[in-house]
Amino acid sequence: MATDQRLRDFFPPPPGLVESAHINNRDVLARMADQNLEGFWEEQAKEFEWFRPWTRVLDDSNPPFYQWFVGATTNIVYNCLDRHVRSWRRNKLAIIWEGENGDQRTFSYHALNREVCMFANVLRSMGVHKGDRVTIYMGRIPELPVAMLACAKIGAVHSVVYGGFSVEALHGRIEDSQSQVVITCDGGYMNGKIVELKNIVDEALKRCATVEHVIVVRRTGQPVTMESGRDYWYHELMTLPVARTASGNSRCETEEMDAEDPLFLLYTSGTTGRPKAILHTHGGYMVGVATTLKWVFDLKEEDRYWCTADPGWITGHSYIVYGPLLLGTTSFMYEGAPTYPYPNRWWSMVEKYGINILYTAPTAIRGLMRYGEAWPNRHDLSSLRLLGTVGEPINPEAWRWYYEAIGKGRCPIMDTWWQTETGMFMITPLPETPLKPGSATKPFPGIEADVVDENGNSLPAGEEGYLVLKRPWPAMLRNIYNDPDRYVSQYWSKFPGVYFTGDSARKDEDGYYWIIGRVDDVIKVSGYRLGTAEIESALVSHPAVAEAAAIGLPHDIKGNAIHAYVILRAGFEPSESLIEELRAHVAHEMGPIARPEKITIVSQLPKTRSGKIMRRVLKARAQGLPEGDLSTLEE
Ligand code: PRX
């Protein structure tokens, strides 16, 4: 009943917005792309500078190893920086940054380019070459995008690990990528506290041998241990002759890259133990990310845009760093927590910096909504013209609050559905799209999505099924680093020839998509993607734990919260203090976001005869729901 009503609510775009938007003919574009996919993307690719043009737009001769802009060479950084500093944009602000403690810094395109060039020279002098991997583990400060861009500029492959992750997660990711260099900070500010980034790096490095150098940005000034011959201060390196060319200037040649050369690895959680490194490339990623950002958020030259995500996740890669810089945008970046020191922090910065476009996550909206409208009402939010969300389905209540209390009923909400793997928005409104709260609306032009049953058959409107993507797109992942078999089995095998998203969804009569959630063993906690297997292995690494199972259960603010069930080893007795110790252990190993909400000590776990834990059964039991088909249960 509630759902039926929800489906009827249309929010039309505000008057004036559509007329001035970059795109106001979505259906025409979608039809064009359907008829000529390559021609459609080729048109968008012409917006960028290429050193050598492509001979083919799409090579689909060896699916699912698709290639885009075959034969072309470019460098995404050339398009983010080099071409802008040759234009009037050299004096335009690229990044406006505010620290949690109120520090402020700004970078024009010229200043950002200079910093990137010098740091790229430093990396080269340390022996970082094209194709080498560099792990970046930092707080949300401008040196984080600088480090990413400096790597990409010289053709090195960056692997950013979210600064909220901890020792074990960091260690696994450094080791898997075989990075020789790690870039970090002494510490970071978050919620009035200091995150001990360098200490965590030190601990992680005790467990891996590949790393030769650690570069440390001084942010907090806290004491840290610097290992002689291994650890260097960023600010010291940047004053050395190595940061400059032989003739003493701060320039650095941008490496010419094949369109299909790797740009970055980004680890994400999947169904099985080891996190997988999603591989993205220079050419197609550039075209997909910039086109989607320009059209969906209607970015204009004069806009100030703020994506609140962390650069350590795909949202930050695509829509804080690369997308906005490709478009020559002025972006705002904030270091800390939304409610520090008071719940009006975000709204005060929207007012102070005159933000026009705000892109955030449902969990943040729910968290801020809790404090009531009085906080945003203290500020002039009239500069806002478009809002966005990402990361999980947004519940209609949070949607309406965002729309009314923040957007004052004037700003459409772009609910963008996409993934680390897709690199760019896939199902999303455009400013012209009539909205329904909770629906990501329709596929972006050129994207063919569908909802299918277990056998891959298309389902009619209203029926829940698996969300799939049926045609390749330029910013798609190209592989799982060093694991092509897993790439094929994970994404392209459930329905041969079709990309399986891992999500369930339903279409309605208007062709709008409603994303329901993950159907695999991935838990979305506050929009962060965590694998049950990673949480379980953190638990089992504690001496008291013999076996563990983790599930996600609904949570008002976080969307989902982690509940874990553990079987103790012989000799350990259940107690409240042991449970607390286990929760703290997971937080220490993986990071605070992975700390289980609740841990229950049990004597048995429901398993299939082949020994696989049936998390579905645990979940149903915890929620008092029917347990479904139990024919494969062991006992
Ligand atoms: O379940 C979907 C959910 O987030 C998953 C992808 O997570 P990740 O790779 O971490 O990327 C998040 C940022 C792009 C998806 O499989 N998801 C993402 N956006 C939405 C969403 N669920 C519903 N609505 C969205 N707008």
XYZ file of C-alpha atoms and ligand atoms in Angstrom:
661
model
C 0.000 0.000 0.000
C 2.738 2.412 1.063
C 4.766 1.285 -1.932
C 1.906 1.949 -4.347
C 1.551 5.489 -3.066
C 5.313 5.970 -3.280
C 5.338 4.925 -6.908
C 2.801 7.600 -7.794
C 4.762 10.496 -6.299
C 6.521 12.388 -9.064
C 8.669 15.407 -8.287
C 9.042 17.423 -11.491
C 12.199 19.474 -12.048
C 11.979 23.095 -10.896
C 11.102 25.672 -13.538
C 14.114 27.133 -15.327
C 16.523 24.332 -14.513
C 15.803 22.191 -17.543
C 16.023 25.061 -20.024
C 19.532 25.970 -18.892
C 20.795 22.424 -18.324
C 23.518 20.880 -20.474
C 21.141 18.035 -21.280
C 17.403 18.321 -21.696
C 16.784 15.607 -24.262
C 17.639 12.422 -22.439
C 15.344 10.198 -24.454
C 16.793 11.429 -27.738
C 20.326 10.778 -26.489
C 19.363 7.368 -25.151
C 17.895 6.423 -28.543
C 20.988 7.681 -30.350
C 23.230 5.651 -28.063
C 21.042 2.560 -28.514
C 21.390 2.793 -32.265
C 25.076 3.627 -32.343
C 26.847 3.022 -29.044
C 30.324 3.601 -30.420
C 29.343 6.793 -32.212
C 27.730 8.083 -29.025
C 30.843 7.595 -26.880
C 33.159 8.707 -29.660
C 31.362 12.058 -29.685
C 31.994 12.447 -25.931
C 35.646 11.396 -26.261
C 36.256 14.300 -28.638
C 35.920 16.650 -25.655
C 39.405 15.565 -24.512
C 42.962 15.840 -25.724
C 44.574 12.688 -27.028
C 48.194 12.384 -28.121
C 47.178 9.830 -30.735
C 43.608 9.123 -31.925
C 41.901 5.734 -31.653
C 41.571 3.294 -34.489
C 38.476 1.696 -32.946
C 36.106 2.986 -30.259
C 35.232 -0.414 -28.796
C 36.938 -3.741 -29.252
C 34.443 -6.391 -28.182
C 36.137 -9.302 -29.902
C 37.261 -10.950 -26.654
C 34.463 -10.490 -24.110
C 34.448 -9.766 -21.205
C 37.890 -8.226 -21.811
C 36.538 -5.178 -23.570
C 38.810 -2.391 -24.753
C 37.883 1.221 -25.391
C 39.525 3.806 -27.656
C 41.856 1.203 -29.038
C 45.208 2.512 -30.261
C 44.719 5.944 -28.703
C 47.179 7.513 -26.282
C 46.493 10.151 -23.658
C 46.971 10.710 -19.934
C 44.026 11.529 -17.707
C 46.227 14.036 -15.839
C 47.012 15.819 -19.092
C 43.272 16.441 -19.354
C 42.843 17.280 -15.642
C 45.720 19.755 -15.401
C 48.064 20.339 -18.347
C 45.394 21.554 -20.725
C 43.777 23.818 -18.110
C 46.989 25.587 -17.162
C 47.422 26.511 -20.800
C 44.017 28.238 -20.727
C 42.416 31.019 -18.678
C 41.626 28.368 -16.041
C 45.205 28.504 -14.757
C 43.978 31.144 -12.315
C 40.696 29.425 -11.519
C 40.397 27.676 -8.169
C 40.618 23.921 -8.499
C 40.367 22.992 -4.812
C 39.109 24.898 -1.802
C 39.869 22.932 1.338
C 38.876 23.300 4.958
C 40.379 21.266 7.768
C 38.301 20.009 10.657
C 40.159 22.464 12.912
C 39.263 25.373 10.622
C 42.511 25.519 8.602
C 41.940 26.683 5.041
C 43.917 26.171 1.841
C 43.162 26.890 -1.783
C 44.816 25.699 -4.984
C 44.373 27.332 -8.361
C 44.847 25.043 -11.360
C 48.312 26.533 -11.672
C 49.175 25.853 -8.023
C 47.758 22.335 -8.103
C 49.639 21.536 -11.287
C 52.886 22.844 -9.797
C 52.485 20.739 -6.660
C 51.652 17.647 -8.731
C 54.624 18.197 -11.051
C 57.052 18.560 -8.166
C 55.733 15.529 -6.360
C 55.806 13.526 -9.596
C 59.498 14.458 -9.921
C 60.054 13.260 -6.355
C 58.381 9.930 -7.098
C 60.442 9.489 -10.263
C 63.615 10.220 -8.302
C 62.650 7.424 -5.910
C 62.582 5.006 -8.801
C 58.815 4.875 -9.347
C 58.227 3.971 -13.001
C 55.325 3.527 -15.361
C 53.237 0.555 -14.211
C 54.620 0.494 -10.638
C 52.057 0.433 -7.844
C 51.982 3.040 -5.089
C 49.763 2.721 -2.013
C 48.226 5.935 -0.682
C 46.846 5.902 2.864
C 45.970 9.405 4.013
C 43.434 11.655 5.622
C 41.233 13.939 3.562
C 43.791 16.641 2.778
C 44.808 18.209 -0.547
C 47.996 16.118 -0.706
C 45.790 13.062 -1.246
C 44.596 14.167 -4.709
C 48.096 15.543 -5.332
C 49.559 12.089 -4.656
C 47.001 10.367 -6.914
C 47.586 12.803 -9.757
C 51.374 12.658 -9.398
C 51.270 8.863 -9.731
C 48.987 8.979 -12.754
C 51.082 11.688 -14.360
C 54.145 9.443 -14.490
C 52.129 6.356 -15.364
C 52.354 4.720 -11.946
C 49.241 2.906 -10.700
C 47.819 4.237 -7.455
C 46.047 2.125 -4.904
C 44.323 4.332 -2.376
C 43.358 2.626 0.855
C 40.618 4.375 2.812
C 42.105 6.159 5.861
C 39.419 4.590 8.075
C 40.792 1.128 7.429
C 43.296 -0.322 9.821
C 46.328 -2.579 10.038
C 45.141 -5.849 8.548
C 43.108 -4.256 5.759
C 46.044 -2.000 4.856
C 48.585 -4.785 5.046
C 46.574 -7.078 2.757
C 46.136 -4.315 0.193
C 49.818 -3.280 0.166
C 50.905 -6.860 -0.180
C 48.454 -7.794 -2.922
C 49.419 -4.747 -5.002
C 53.158 -5.277 -4.358
C 53.642 -1.552 -3.776
C 57.181 -0.288 -3.296
C 56.149 3.119 -2.037
C 53.517 4.117 0.524
C 52.352 7.721 0.884
C 50.737 8.634 4.195
C 50.362 11.373 6.851
C 51.554 11.592 10.426
C 47.894 11.584 11.427
C 44.505 12.913 10.443
C 41.791 14.837 12.264
C 38.414 13.168 12.575
C 35.709 14.123 15.021
C 38.080 16.047 17.241
C 40.443 13.105 17.548
C 43.630 12.137 15.783
C 43.728 9.067 13.554
C 47.169 7.471 13.911
C 47.853 6.927 10.232
C 51.646 6.648 10.344
C 51.573 4.268 13.307
C 49.136 2.046 11.446
C 51.443 2.069 8.400
C 54.389 1.127 10.624
C 52.457 -1.792 12.048
C 51.255 -2.945 8.620
C 54.785 -2.774 7.204
C 56.095 -5.123 9.878
C 54.042 -7.739 8.053
C 55.124 -6.996 4.454
C 58.445 -6.852 2.688
C 57.873 -5.083 -0.642
C 57.840 -1.476 0.602
C 61.089 0.440 0.172
C 59.992 3.988 0.907
C 57.335 5.755 2.949
C 56.549 9.414 2.277
C 54.867 11.195 5.159
C 52.843 14.406 4.903
C 52.860 16.407 8.126
C 49.291 17.241 9.045
C 48.869 17.048 12.809
C 52.470 17.517 13.960
C 52.135 14.618 16.394
C 55.345 12.695 17.142
C 55.895 9.734 14.820
C 58.760 7.354 14.302
C 60.679 7.953 11.069
C 62.735 4.957 10.035
C 66.011 6.152 8.597
C 66.513 5.259 4.933
C 62.865 4.267 4.546
C 60.728 7.192 5.723
C 60.848 10.738 4.314
C 58.890 13.898 5.047
C 56.920 15.173 2.073
C 57.685 18.824 2.858
C 61.410 18.118 2.974
C 61.433 16.167 -0.288
C 59.539 18.974 -2.014
C 62.321 21.465 -1.251
C 65.098 19.229 -2.578
C 66.516 19.516 -6.095
C 64.840 16.165 -6.944
C 61.480 17.954 -6.991
C 62.675 20.005 -9.934
C 64.005 19.400 -13.406
C 67.706 19.561 -14.181
C 67.319 23.212 -15.113
C 65.729 23.897 -11.746
C 62.113 24.522 -12.720
C 59.091 22.764 -11.280
C 57.868 21.198 -14.515
C 57.403 17.492 -15.126
C 56.662 15.772 -18.408
C 53.318 13.939 -18.425
C 53.778 10.332 -19.495
C 52.010 9.327 -22.708
C 49.759 6.411 -21.820
C 47.838 3.958 -23.930
C 44.094 4.467 -23.420
C 43.978 0.962 -21.930
C 46.979 1.377 -19.601
C 46.086 0.986 -15.904
C 45.306 4.185 -13.990
C 44.477 2.799 -10.573
C 43.598 -0.184 -8.453
C 40.875 0.151 -5.902
C 40.254 -2.685 -3.486
C 36.695 -3.591 -2.790
C 34.970 -6.318 -0.869
C 33.378 -9.223 -2.604
C 31.895 -12.584 -1.820
C 35.051 -14.420 -0.897
C 37.892 -13.767 1.545
C 40.515 -11.726 -0.205
C 39.444 -8.214 -1.265
C 39.803 -7.714 -4.973
C 41.653 -4.942 -6.745
C 39.386 -3.393 -9.352
C 41.429 -2.129 -12.278
C 40.547 1.081 -14.149
C 42.315 2.635 -17.136
C 43.224 6.095 -18.439
C 41.079 6.483 -21.564
C 37.597 5.034 -21.127
C 37.416 5.946 -17.453
C 38.175 9.571 -18.308
C 35.432 9.757 -20.933
C 32.806 7.990 -18.808
C 33.424 9.871 -15.585
C 33.558 13.359 -17.079
C 30.504 12.868 -19.289
C 28.340 11.533 -16.477
C 29.409 14.257 -14.037
C 28.784 17.044 -16.525
C 25.356 15.799 -17.525
C 24.005 14.562 -14.196
C 25.211 17.403 -11.976
C 24.980 19.856 -14.836
C 28.353 21.322 -13.889
C 28.844 24.830 -15.185
C 32.076 26.791 -15.265
C 30.969 29.039 -12.397
C 29.724 26.282 -10.068
C 31.171 25.351 -6.713
C 30.784 21.664 -6.242
C 31.139 19.584 -3.097
C 31.222 15.814 -2.982
C 31.474 14.831 0.686
C 32.831 11.328 0.055
C 36.296 10.177 0.983
C 38.791 10.053 -1.892
C 39.644 6.557 -0.637
C 36.465 5.167 -2.212
C 35.395 5.129 -5.829
C 33.076 8.110 -5.317
C 36.103 10.165 -4.346
C 38.234 8.881 -7.232
C 35.614 9.570 -9.891
C 33.730 12.528 -8.492
C 36.132 14.381 -6.169
C 39.398 13.972 -8.019
C 39.200 13.019 -11.684
C 35.705 14.083 -12.821
C 35.717 17.641 -11.432
C 39.287 18.334 -12.572
C 38.561 16.994 -16.051
C 35.736 19.521 -16.279
C 37.850 22.367 -14.877
C 35.550 22.665 -11.860
C 36.074 24.430 -8.524
C 35.610 21.760 -5.862
C 35.320 22.096 -2.143
C 36.898 19.442 0.072
C 36.440 19.051 3.833
C 38.636 17.019 6.116
C 36.504 16.039 9.044
C 33.229 14.809 10.496
C 29.864 16.359 9.487
C 28.875 17.149 13.048
C 32.140 18.547 14.391
C 32.041 20.603 16.521
C 28.251 21.018 16.026
C 25.644 19.474 13.734
C 25.609 22.622 11.569
C 29.192 22.185 10.332
C 28.241 21.135 6.800
C 25.503 23.730 6.456
C 27.792 26.492 7.689
C 30.318 25.545 4.983
C 27.636 25.414 2.273
C 26.853 29.009 3.213
C 30.452 30.143 3.689
C 31.733 28.793 0.375
C 28.523 29.290 -1.611
C 28.222 25.640 -2.621
C 25.935 25.091 -5.633
C 25.999 21.316 -5.896
C 26.144 18.944 -2.939
C 26.682 15.206 -3.414
C 26.542 12.956 -0.348
C 25.303 9.641 1.049
C 21.957 8.605 2.567
C 23.625 7.596 5.832
C 24.994 11.143 6.277
C 21.567 12.609 5.568
C 19.918 10.289 8.091
C 22.609 11.110 10.634
C 22.106 14.876 10.231
C 18.334 14.626 10.029
C 18.402 13.271 13.579
C 19.486 16.683 14.882
C 16.487 18.419 13.353
C 15.885 21.279 10.964
C 16.954 24.034 13.326
C 20.617 23.411 12.389
C 20.321 23.880 8.619
C 17.775 26.663 9.191
C 20.465 28.775 10.836
C 22.195 29.077 7.460
C 21.532 30.563 4.066
C 21.476 27.542 1.773
C 20.118 29.432 -1.218
C 23.294 28.871 -3.281
C 22.379 25.176 -3.669
C 20.820 24.215 -6.987
C 21.334 20.457 -7.252
C 21.705 17.685 -4.680
C 22.896 14.105 -4.999
C 23.150 10.817 -3.138
C 25.036 7.571 -3.603
C 26.038 4.371 -1.889
C 22.797 2.735 -0.830
C 19.074 3.082 -1.366
C 17.742 6.284 0.167
C 14.630 5.836 2.262
C 11.818 8.209 1.258
C 11.831 9.906 4.679
C 15.487 10.919 4.345
C 14.893 11.872 0.712
C 12.081 14.260 1.693
C 14.147 15.826 4.472
C 17.067 16.394 2.109
C 14.687 17.811 -0.486
C 12.795 20.104 1.891
C 15.132 21.034 4.763
C 18.283 21.338 2.645
C 17.084 21.928 -0.912
C 14.050 23.981 0.216
C 12.029 22.193 -2.453
C 14.086 23.876 -5.200
C 16.856 21.353 -5.821
C 16.350 18.030 -7.570
C 18.112 15.053 -5.979
C 20.302 12.985 -8.283
C 20.133 9.494 -6.756
C 23.049 7.894 -8.596
C 23.385 4.110 -8.677
C 26.804 2.777 -9.575
C 29.711 0.743 -8.181
C 33.484 0.645 -7.762
C 33.400 -1.658 -10.766
C 31.323 0.576 -13.024
C 33.560 3.608 -12.358
C 30.779 6.010 -13.364
C 27.050 6.641 -12.786
C 24.949 3.931 -14.428
C 21.361 4.429 -13.278
C 20.659 8.030 -12.452
C 18.354 10.950 -12.978
C 19.403 13.927 -15.092
C 18.227 17.373 -13.970
C 15.230 17.077 -16.314
C 14.037 13.737 -14.902
C 10.828 13.742 -12.838
C 11.904 12.121 -9.565
C 10.413 9.482 -7.318
C 11.920 9.435 -3.811
C 13.948 6.253 -3.418
C 14.363 5.448 -7.104
C 17.606 6.012 -9.046
C 15.247 6.414 -12.050
C 16.673 5.277 -15.411
C 19.903 4.082 -17.020
C 22.257 6.785 -18.297
C 22.209 7.077 -22.121
C 24.238 4.208 -23.580
C 23.689 1.979 -20.546
C 21.466 -1.032 -20.936
C 20.244 -2.367 -17.596
C 17.687 -5.059 -16.829
C 16.134 -7.008 -13.983
C 16.277 -10.759 -14.598
C 15.328 -14.019 -12.910
C 17.622 -16.877 -11.899
C 17.797 -18.016 -15.543
C 18.585 -14.599 -16.916
C 15.091 -13.960 -18.284
C 13.882 -10.378 -18.228
C 11.271 -9.824 -15.517
C 8.113 -7.744 -15.924
C 7.553 -4.478 -14.042
C 7.030 -4.914 -10.315
C 8.975 -8.163 -9.931
C 12.160 -8.317 -7.929
C 15.206 -9.901 -9.534
C 18.906 -9.545 -10.282
C 20.169 -6.252 -11.644
C 22.358 -6.764 -14.727
C 24.064 -4.587 -17.336
C 23.912 -5.781 -20.905
C 26.322 -3.624 -22.887
C 29.876 -2.492 -22.136
C 30.551 1.119 -21.100
C 33.791 3.095 -21.265
C 34.535 3.436 -17.508
C 33.917 -0.244 -16.810
C 36.507 -2.180 -14.812
C 38.899 -3.982 -17.124
C 39.955 -6.742 -14.801
C 40.671 -7.783 -11.248
C 44.361 -7.084 -10.782
C 46.327 -10.288 -11.308
C 43.169 -12.388 -11.296
C 41.399 -12.541 -14.674
C 39.665 -15.801 -13.747
C 38.044 -14.172 -10.771
C 37.011 -11.234 -12.987
C 35.190 -13.614 -15.309
C 33.651 -15.777 -12.605
C 32.597 -12.923 -10.350
C 30.945 -10.677 -12.895
C 30.343 -12.474 -16.176
C 29.470 -16.065 -15.358
C 26.162 -16.056 -13.497
C 24.536 -14.865 -16.720
C 26.979 -15.492 -19.585
C 27.792 -12.390 -21.625
C 26.015 -10.126 -19.151
C 27.547 -8.128 -16.262
C 26.097 -9.194 -12.898
C 26.002 -6.339 -10.384
C 25.427 -8.310 -7.173
C 22.333 -6.171 -6.510
C 18.648 -6.970 -6.540
C 16.216 -4.478 -7.983
C 12.776 -3.980 -9.428
C 11.498 -1.868 -12.302
C 8.157 -0.089 -12.132
C 5.598 0.654 -14.843
C 7.384 3.857 -15.784
C 10.662 1.996 -16.345
C 12.128 3.428 -13.132
C 14.621 1.259 -11.237
C 14.315 0.640 -7.501
C 17.494 -0.820 -6.060
C 16.779 -3.183 -3.186
C 20.229 -4.220 -1.983
C 23.045 -6.701 -2.254
C 22.296 -10.343 -2.899
C 25.836 -11.487 -2.140
C 27.916 -11.473 1.038
C 28.613 -7.778 0.920
C 27.337 -5.553 3.736
C 26.814 -1.851 3.201
C 27.526 -0.108 6.511
C 26.966 3.637 6.316
C 27.369 3.210 2.561
C 30.794 1.595 3.027
C 31.209 -1.728 1.371
C 32.490 -4.527 3.595
C 32.737 -8.244 2.928
C 31.418 -10.710 5.471
C 34.493 -12.857 4.798
C 36.894 -10.048 5.729
C 35.062 -9.397 9.004
C 34.973 -13.097 9.757
C 38.676 -13.511 9.100
C 39.412 -10.573 11.420
C 37.364 -12.336 14.117
C 39.036 -15.689 13.570
C 42.459 -14.033 13.895
C 41.645 -13.569 17.606
C 42.927 -16.511 19.697
C 39.543 -17.062 21.343
C 37.597 -17.550 18.106
C 37.231 -20.878 16.325
C 34.586 -19.883 13.784
C 32.655 -16.752 12.900
C 29.782 -15.586 10.728
C 28.896 -11.975 10.010
C 25.616 -10.635 8.670
C 24.102 -7.211 8.096
C 20.863 -6.270 9.840
C 18.828 -3.089 9.198
C 19.937 -0.009 11.144
C 18.204 3.384 11.260
C 21.235 5.539 10.505
C 23.845 3.193 9.049
C 21.457 1.393 6.709
C 22.950 -1.893 7.886
C 24.873 -2.838 10.986
C 27.186 -5.803 11.410
C 26.056 -8.641 13.653
C 28.504 -11.447 14.219
C 28.116 -14.965 15.592
C 31.181 -16.714 16.954
C 32.071 -20.164 18.201
C 34.791 -20.024 20.863
C 37.830 -22.237 20.984
C 38.052 -24.798 23.769
C 39.266 -23.196 26.986
C 37.552 -19.829 26.420
C 34.444 -18.913 28.371
C 31.781 -16.532 27.035
C 31.692 -13.186 28.850
C 30.734 -9.570 28.221
C 34.349 -8.512 28.448
C 35.403 -11.065 25.835
C 32.663 -9.794 23.501
C 33.935 -6.240 23.957
C 37.464 -7.422 23.294
C 36.364 -9.097 20.056
C 34.556 -5.967 18.852
C 37.668 -3.908 19.557
C 39.827 -6.518 17.834
C 37.848 -6.238 14.579
C 38.069 -2.428 14.762
C 41.809 -2.645 15.289
C 42.390 -5.090 12.454
C 39.978 -3.692 9.869
C 39.029 -0.206 11.018
C 36.309 1.375 13.150
C 33.639 1.060 10.436
C 33.877 -2.717 10.676
C 33.331 -2.875 14.468
C 30.388 -5.275 14.915
C 27.287 -3.738 16.470
C 26.628 -6.980 18.273
C 28.457 -10.258 18.786
C 26.639 -13.370 19.924
C 28.515 -16.405 21.161
C 26.974 -19.632 19.873
C 27.818 -23.315 19.950
C 26.883 -24.028 16.331
C 26.394 -22.196 13.049
C 23.908 -23.194 10.346
C 25.883 -24.766 7.501
C 25.293 -26.548 4.256
C 26.489 -30.114 3.956
C 29.545 -28.837 2.129
C 30.379 -26.672 5.157
C 29.303 -23.235 3.854
C 27.785 -20.993 6.492
C 24.167 -20.159 5.657
C 24.155 -16.470 6.527
C 20.702 -16.166 5.000
C 19.373 -18.433 7.783
C 21.103 -16.416 10.512
C 19.672 -13.249 9.060
C 16.135 -14.588 8.859
C 16.331 -15.920 12.416
C 17.646 -12.632 13.782
C 14.766 -10.775 12.160
C 12.114 -13.362 13.042
C 11.454 -13.977 9.334
C 10.726 -17.280 7.553
C 13.961 -19.196 7.042
C 13.219 -20.290 3.474
C 14.529 -23.437 1.854
C 16.447 -25.446 4.460
C 16.943 -28.582 2.388
C 20.694 -28.014 2.147
C 21.115 -27.410 5.889
C 23.453 -29.889 7.525
C 21.326 -30.888 10.498
O 24.427 -2.047 -3.645
C 24.695 -0.942 -4.489
C 25.017 0.250 -3.615
O 26.427 0.267 -3.501
C 26.996 -0.834 -4.226
C 28.347 -0.442 -4.760
O 29.204 -0.141 -3.698
P 30.613 0.509 -3.946
O 31.327 -0.277 -4.968
O 31.245 0.708 -2.631
O 30.293 1.906 -4.595
C 29.561 2.838 -3.887
C 29.629 4.158 -4.590
C 29.369 4.114 -6.029
C 25.975 -1.150 -5.262
O 26.137 -2.467 -5.763
N 24.583 1.514 -4.218
C 25.374 2.454 -4.773
N 24.645 3.512 -5.152
C 23.351 3.242 -4.853
C 23.312 1.961 -4.260
N 22.165 1.397 -3.873
C 21.033 2.099 -4.067
N 20.988 3.328 -4.604
C 22.123 3.955 -5.019
N 22.059 5.169 -5.541
